[in-house]
N, CA, C and O of each residue as an XYZ file, in Angstrom:
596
protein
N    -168.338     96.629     72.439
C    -167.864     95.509     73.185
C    -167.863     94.252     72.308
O    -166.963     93.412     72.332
N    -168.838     94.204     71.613
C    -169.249     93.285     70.591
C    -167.512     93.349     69.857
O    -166.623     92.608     70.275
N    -167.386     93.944     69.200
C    -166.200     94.299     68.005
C    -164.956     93.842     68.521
O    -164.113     93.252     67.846
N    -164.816     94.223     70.166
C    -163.556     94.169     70.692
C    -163.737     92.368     71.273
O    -162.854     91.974     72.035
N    -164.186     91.971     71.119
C    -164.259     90.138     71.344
C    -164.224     89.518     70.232
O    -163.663     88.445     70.008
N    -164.899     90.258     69.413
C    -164.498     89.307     68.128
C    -163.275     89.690     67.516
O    -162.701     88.957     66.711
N    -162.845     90.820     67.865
C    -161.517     91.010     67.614
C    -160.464     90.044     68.402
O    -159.578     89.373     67.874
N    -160.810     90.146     69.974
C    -160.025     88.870     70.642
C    -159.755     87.644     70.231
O    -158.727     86.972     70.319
N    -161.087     87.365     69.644
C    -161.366     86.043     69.136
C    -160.912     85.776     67.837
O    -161.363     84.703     67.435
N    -160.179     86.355     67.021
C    -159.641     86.168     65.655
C    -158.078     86.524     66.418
O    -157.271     85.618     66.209
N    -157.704     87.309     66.989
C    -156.341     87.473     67.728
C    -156.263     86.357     68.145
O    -155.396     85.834     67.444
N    -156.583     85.711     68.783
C    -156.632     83.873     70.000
C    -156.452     83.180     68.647
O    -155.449     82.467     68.687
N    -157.342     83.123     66.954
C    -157.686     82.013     66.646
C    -156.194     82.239     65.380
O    -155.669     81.227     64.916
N    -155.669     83.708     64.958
C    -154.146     83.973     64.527
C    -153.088     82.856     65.500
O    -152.351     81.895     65.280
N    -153.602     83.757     66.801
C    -152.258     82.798     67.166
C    -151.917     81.658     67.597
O    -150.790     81.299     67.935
N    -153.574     80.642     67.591
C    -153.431     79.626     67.540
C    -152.695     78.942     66.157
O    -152.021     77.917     66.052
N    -153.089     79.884     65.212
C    -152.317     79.301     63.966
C    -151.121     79.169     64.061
O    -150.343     78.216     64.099
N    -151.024     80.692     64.109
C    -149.492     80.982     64.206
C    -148.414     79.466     65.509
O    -147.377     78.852     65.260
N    -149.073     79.431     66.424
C    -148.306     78.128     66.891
C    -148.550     76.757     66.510
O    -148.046     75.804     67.105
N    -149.414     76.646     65.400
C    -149.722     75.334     64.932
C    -148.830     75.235     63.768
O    -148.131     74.275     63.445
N    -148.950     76.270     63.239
C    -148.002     76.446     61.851
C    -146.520     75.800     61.680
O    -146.142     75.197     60.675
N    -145.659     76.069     62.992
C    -144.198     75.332     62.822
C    -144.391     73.635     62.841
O    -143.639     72.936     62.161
N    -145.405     73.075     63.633
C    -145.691     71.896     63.641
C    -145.910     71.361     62.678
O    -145.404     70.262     62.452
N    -147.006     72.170     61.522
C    -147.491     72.122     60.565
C    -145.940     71.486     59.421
O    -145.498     70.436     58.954
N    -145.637     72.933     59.453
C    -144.306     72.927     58.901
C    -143.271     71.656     59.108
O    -142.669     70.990     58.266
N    -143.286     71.602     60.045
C    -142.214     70.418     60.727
C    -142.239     69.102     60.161
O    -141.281     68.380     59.884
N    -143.912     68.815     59.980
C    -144.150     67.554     59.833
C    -144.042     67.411     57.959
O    -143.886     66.410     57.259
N    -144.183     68.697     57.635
C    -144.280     68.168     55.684
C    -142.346     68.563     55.665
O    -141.887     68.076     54.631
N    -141.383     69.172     56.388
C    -139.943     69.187     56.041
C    -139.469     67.549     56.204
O    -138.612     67.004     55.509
N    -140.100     67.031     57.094
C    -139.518     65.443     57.665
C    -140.385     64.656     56.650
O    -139.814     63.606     56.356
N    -141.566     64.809     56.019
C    -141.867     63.736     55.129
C    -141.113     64.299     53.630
O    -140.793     63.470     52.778
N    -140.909     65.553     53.451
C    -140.150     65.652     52.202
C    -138.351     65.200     52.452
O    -137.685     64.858     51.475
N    -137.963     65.238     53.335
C    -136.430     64.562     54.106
C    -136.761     63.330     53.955
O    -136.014     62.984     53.039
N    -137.364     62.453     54.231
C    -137.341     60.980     54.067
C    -137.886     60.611     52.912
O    -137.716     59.440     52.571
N    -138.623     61.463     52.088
C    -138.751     61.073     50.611
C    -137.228     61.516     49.904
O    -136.876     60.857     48.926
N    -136.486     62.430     50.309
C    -134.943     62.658     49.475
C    -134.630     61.857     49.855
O    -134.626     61.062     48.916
N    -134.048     61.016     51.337
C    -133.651     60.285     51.604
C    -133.641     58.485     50.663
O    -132.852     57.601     50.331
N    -135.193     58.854     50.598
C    -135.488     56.989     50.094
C    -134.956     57.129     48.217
O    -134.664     56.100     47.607
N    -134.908     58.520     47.520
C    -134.819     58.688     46.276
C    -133.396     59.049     46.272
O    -132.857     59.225     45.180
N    -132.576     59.209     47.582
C    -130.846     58.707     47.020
C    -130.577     57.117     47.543
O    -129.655     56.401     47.153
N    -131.446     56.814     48.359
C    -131.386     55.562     48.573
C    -131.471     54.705     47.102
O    -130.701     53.891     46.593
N    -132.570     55.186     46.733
C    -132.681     54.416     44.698
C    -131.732     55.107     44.177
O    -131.171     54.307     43.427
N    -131.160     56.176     44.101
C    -129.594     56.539     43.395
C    -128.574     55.253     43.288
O    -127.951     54.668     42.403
N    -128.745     55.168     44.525
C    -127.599     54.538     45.429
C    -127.832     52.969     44.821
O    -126.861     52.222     44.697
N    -128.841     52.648     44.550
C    -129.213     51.368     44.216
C    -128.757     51.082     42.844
O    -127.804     50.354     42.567
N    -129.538     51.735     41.970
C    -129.202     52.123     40.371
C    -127.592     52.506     40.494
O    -126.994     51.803     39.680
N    -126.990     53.069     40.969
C    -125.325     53.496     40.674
C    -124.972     51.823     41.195
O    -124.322     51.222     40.340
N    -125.097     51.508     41.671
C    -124.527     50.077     41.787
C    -124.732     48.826     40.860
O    -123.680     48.341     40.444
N    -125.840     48.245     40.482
C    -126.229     48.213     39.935
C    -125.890     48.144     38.467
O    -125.608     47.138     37.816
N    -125.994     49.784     37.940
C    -125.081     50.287     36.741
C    -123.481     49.476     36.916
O    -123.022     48.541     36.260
N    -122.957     50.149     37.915
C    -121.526     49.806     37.939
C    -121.167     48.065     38.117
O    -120.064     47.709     37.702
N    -122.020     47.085     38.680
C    -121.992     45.732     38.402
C    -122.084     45.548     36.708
O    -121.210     45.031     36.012
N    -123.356     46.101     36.243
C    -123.459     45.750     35.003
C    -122.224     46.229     33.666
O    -122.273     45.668     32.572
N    -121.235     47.255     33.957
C    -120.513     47.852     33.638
C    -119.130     46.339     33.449
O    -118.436     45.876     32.544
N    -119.314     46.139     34.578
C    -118.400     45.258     35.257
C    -118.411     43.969     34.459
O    -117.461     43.297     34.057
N    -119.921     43.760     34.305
C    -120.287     42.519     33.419
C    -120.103     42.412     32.006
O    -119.963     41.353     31.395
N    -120.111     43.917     31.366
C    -119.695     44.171     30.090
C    -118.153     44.011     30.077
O    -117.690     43.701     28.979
N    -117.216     44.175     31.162
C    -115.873     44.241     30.640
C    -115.650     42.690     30.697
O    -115.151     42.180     29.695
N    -115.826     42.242     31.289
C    -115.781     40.601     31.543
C    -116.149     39.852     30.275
O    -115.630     38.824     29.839
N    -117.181     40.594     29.749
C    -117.820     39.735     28.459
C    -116.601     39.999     27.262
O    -116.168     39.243     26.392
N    -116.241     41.457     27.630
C    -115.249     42.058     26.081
C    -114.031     41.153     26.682
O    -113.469     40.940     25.608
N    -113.489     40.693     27.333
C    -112.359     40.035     27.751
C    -112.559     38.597     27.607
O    -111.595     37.873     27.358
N    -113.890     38.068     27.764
C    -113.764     36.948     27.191
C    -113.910     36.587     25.698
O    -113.695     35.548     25.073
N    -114.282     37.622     25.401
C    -114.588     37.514     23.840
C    -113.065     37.891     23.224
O    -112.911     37.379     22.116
N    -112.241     38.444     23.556
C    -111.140     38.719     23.234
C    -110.089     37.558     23.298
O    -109.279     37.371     22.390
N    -110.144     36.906     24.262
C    -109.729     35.682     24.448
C    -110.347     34.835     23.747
O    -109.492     34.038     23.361
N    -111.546     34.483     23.276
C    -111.708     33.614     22.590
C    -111.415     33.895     20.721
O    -111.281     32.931     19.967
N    -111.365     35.146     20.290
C    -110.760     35.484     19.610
C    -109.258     34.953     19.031
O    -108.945     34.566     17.905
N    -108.411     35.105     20.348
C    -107.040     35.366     20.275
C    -106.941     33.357     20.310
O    -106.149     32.655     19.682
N    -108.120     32.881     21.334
C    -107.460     30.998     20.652
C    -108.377     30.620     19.448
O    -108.452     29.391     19.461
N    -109.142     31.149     18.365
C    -109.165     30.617     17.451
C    -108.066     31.025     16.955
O    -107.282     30.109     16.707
N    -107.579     32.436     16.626
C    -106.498     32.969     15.793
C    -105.088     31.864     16.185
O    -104.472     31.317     15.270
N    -104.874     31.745     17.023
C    -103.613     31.085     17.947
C    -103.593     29.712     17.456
O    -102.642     29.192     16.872
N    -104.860     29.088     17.772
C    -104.880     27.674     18.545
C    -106.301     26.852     17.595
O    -106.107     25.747     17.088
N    -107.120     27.274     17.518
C    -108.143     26.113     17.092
C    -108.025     26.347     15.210
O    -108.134     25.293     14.583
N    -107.812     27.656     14.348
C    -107.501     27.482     13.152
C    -106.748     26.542     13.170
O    -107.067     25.473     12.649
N    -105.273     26.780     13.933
C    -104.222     25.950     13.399
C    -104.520     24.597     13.432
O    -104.284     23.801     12.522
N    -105.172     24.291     14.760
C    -105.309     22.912     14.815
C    -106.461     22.277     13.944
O    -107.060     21.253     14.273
N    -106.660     22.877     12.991
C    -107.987     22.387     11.264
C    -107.012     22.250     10.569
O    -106.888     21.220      9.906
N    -105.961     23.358     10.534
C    -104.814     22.793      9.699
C    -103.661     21.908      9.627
O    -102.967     21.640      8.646
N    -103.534     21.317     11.367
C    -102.498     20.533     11.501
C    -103.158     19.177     10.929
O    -104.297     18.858     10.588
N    -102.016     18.587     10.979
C    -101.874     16.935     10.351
C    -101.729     16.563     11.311
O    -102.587     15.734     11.615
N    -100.782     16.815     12.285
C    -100.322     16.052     13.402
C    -101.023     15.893     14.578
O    -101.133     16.921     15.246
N    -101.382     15.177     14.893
C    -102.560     14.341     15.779
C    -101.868     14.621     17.559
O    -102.574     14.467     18.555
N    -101.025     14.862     17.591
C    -100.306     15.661     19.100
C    -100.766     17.155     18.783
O    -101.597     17.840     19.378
N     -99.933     17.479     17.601
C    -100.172     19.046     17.832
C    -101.609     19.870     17.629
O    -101.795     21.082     17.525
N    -102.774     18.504     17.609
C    -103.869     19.004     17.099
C    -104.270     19.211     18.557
O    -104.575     20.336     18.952
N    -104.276     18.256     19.283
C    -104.645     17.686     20.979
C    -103.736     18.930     21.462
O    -104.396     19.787     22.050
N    -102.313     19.216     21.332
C    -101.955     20.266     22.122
C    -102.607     22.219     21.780
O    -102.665     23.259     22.437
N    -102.884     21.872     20.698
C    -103.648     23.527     20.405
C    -105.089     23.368     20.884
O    -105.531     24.354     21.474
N    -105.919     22.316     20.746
C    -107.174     22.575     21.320
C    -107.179     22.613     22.759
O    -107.992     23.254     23.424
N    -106.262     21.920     23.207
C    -106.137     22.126     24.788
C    -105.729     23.772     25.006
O    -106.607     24.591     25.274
N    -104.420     24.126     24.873
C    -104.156     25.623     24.876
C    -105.619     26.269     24.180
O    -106.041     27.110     24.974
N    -106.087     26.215     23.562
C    -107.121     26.841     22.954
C    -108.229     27.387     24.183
O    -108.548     28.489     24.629
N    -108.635     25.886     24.468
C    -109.837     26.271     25.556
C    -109.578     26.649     27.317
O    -110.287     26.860     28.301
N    -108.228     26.586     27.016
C    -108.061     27.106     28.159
C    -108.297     28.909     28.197
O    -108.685     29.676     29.078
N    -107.945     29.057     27.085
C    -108.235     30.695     26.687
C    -110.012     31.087     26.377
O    -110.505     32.207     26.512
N    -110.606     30.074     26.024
C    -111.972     30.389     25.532
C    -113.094     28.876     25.857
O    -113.664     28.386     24.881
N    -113.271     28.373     26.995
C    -114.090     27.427     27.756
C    -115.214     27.041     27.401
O    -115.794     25.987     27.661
N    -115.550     27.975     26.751
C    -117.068     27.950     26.564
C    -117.778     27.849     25.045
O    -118.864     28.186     24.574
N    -116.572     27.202     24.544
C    -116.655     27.206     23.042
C    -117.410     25.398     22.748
O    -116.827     24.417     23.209
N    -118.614     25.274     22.009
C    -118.884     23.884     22.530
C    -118.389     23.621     20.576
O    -118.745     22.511     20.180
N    -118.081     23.996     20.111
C    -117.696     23.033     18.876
C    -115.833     22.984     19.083
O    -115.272     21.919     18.827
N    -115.149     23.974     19.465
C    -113.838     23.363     19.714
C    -113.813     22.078     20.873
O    -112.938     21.229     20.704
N    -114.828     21.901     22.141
C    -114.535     21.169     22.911
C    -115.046     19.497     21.539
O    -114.506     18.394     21.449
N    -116.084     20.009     20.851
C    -116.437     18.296     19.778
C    -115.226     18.246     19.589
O    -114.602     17.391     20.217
N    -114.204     19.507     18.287
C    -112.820     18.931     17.526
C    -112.319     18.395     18.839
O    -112.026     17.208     18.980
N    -112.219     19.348     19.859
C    -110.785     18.181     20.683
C    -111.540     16.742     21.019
O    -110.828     15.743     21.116
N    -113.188     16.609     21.225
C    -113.072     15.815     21.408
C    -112.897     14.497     20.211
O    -112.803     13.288     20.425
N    -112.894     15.086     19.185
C    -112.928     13.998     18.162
C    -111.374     13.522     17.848
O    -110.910     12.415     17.575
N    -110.606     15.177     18.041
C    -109.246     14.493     18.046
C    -108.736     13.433     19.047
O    -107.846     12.631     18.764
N    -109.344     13.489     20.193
C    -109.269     12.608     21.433
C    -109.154     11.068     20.847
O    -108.284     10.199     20.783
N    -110.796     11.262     20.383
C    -111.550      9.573     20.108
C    -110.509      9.281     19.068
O    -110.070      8.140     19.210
N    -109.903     10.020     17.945
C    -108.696      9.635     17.082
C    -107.548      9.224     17.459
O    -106.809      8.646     16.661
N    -107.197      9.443     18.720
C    -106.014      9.034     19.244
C    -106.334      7.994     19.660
O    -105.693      7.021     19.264
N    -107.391      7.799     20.571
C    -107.663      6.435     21.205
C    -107.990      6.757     22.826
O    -107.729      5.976     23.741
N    -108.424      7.673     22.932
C    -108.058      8.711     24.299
C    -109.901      8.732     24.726
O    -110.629      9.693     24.976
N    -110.176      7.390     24.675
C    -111.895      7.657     24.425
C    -112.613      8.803     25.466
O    -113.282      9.822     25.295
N    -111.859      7.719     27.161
C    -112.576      8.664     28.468
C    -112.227     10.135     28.197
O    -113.085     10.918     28.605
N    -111.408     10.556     27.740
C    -110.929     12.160     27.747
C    -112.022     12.512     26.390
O    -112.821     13.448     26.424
N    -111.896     11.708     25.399
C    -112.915     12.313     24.104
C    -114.462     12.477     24.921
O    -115.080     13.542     24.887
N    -114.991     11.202     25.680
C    -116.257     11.760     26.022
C    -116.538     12.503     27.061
O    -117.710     12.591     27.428
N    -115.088     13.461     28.013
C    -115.484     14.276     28.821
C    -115.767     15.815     27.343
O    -116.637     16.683     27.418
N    -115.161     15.727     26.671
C    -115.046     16.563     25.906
C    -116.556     16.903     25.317
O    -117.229     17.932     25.374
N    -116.761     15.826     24.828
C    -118.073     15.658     23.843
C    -118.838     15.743     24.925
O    -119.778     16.175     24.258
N    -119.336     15.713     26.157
C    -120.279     15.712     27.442
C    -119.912     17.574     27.476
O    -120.840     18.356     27.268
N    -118.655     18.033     27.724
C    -118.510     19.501     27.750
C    -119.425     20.063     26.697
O    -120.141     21.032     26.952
N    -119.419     19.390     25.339
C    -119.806     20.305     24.081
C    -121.373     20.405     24.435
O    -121.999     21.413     24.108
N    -121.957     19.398     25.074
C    -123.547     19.391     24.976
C    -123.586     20.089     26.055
O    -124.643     20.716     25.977
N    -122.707     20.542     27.680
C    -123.086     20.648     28.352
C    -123.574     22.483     27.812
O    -124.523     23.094     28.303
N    -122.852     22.905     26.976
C    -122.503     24.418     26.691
C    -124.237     24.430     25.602
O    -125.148     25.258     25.562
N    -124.043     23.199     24.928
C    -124.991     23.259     23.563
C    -126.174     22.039     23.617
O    -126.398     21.375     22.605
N    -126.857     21.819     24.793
C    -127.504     20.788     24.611
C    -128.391     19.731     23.453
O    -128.885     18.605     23.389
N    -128.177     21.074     22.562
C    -128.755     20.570     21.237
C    -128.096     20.538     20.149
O    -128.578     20.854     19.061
N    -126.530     20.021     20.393
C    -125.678     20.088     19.591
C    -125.380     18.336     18.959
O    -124.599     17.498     19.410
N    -126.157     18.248     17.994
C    -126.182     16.480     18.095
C    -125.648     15.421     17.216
O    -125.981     14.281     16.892
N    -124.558     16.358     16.922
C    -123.217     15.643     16.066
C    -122.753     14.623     17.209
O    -122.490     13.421     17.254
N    -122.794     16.171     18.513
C    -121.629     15.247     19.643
C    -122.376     14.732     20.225
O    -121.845     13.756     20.754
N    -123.959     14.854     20.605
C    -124.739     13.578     20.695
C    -124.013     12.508     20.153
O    -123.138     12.003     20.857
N    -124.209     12.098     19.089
C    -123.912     11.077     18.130
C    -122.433     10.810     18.413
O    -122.353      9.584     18.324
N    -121.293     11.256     18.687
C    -120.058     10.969     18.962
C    -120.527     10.128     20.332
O    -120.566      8.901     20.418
N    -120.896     11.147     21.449
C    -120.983     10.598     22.684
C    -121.527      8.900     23.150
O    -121.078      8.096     23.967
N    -122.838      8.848     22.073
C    -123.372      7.944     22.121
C    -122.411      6.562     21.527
O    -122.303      5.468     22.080
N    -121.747      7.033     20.180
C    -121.206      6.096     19.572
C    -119.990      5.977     20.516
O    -119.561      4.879     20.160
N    -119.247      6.357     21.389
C    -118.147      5.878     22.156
C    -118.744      5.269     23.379
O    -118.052      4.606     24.152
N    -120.121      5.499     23.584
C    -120.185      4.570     24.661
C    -120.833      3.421     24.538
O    -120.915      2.493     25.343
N    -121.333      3.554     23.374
C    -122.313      2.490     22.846
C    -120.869      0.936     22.368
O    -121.130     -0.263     22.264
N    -119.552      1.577     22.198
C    -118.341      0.899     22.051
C    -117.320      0.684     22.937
O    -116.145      0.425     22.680
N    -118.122      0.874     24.532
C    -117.066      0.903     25.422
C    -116.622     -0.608     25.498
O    -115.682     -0.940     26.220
């Protein structure tokens, strides 16, 4: 009698397992599902991400290409012109192609202050520091045109 209860009693304590077990189960499938979940969620983050920064590299090769194409074009020539229009008209075309150049914005602005074109020379020379704050030629331009207004 002894044998046949403790036999009951390991039968009862199986199949208590046995119905604890899918629960068991249940609960580590849903924490490993929301850990895939949160690690395509970071996929998902990183692929974006990547593809902004991708985005930021073509932008950079395009501006660099452009600024390329107005020294070749536009700011050589205008070291080599004589002519005091066509110097003012290539640095203008110039930076419209490449903005962010702070020693073509000094030449135009010096070609400016040469013409007599002061307010336009010291937006120029204010552009060059704004790009190069420690650029202090055009300090020294800036200062000397206003120090002569």
């Amino acid at each position: 009698m002894r044998m046949i209860v403790k036999s009951k009693t390991r039968i009862l304590s199986a199949m208590a397992f046995l119905m604890l077990l899918p629960a068991c189960m249940t609960e580590v499938l849903e924490r490993q599902a929301e850990q895939i979940r949160q690690q395509n969620d970071e996929i998902a983050r990183q692929r974006k991400e990547l593809e902004a920064l991708a985005a930021g590299k073509q932008l950079q090769d395009r501006q660099q290409q452009d600024c390329n194409r107005a020294f070749r074009e536009y700011f050589d020539k205008a070291q080599l012109s004589t002519n005091r229009d066509d110097v003012i008209s290539l640095y203008r075309k110039g930076l419209e192609l490449c903005p962010d150049d702070d020693v073509a914005h000094y030449e135009f602005g010096r070609a400016l202050a040469d013409a007599g074109r002061r307010a336009e020379a010291e937006k120029e020379f204010e552009a060059a520091l704004k790009i190069n704050p420690g650029f202090g030629e055009a300090r020294r331009q800036l200062d000397t045109l206003r120090a002569n207004r």
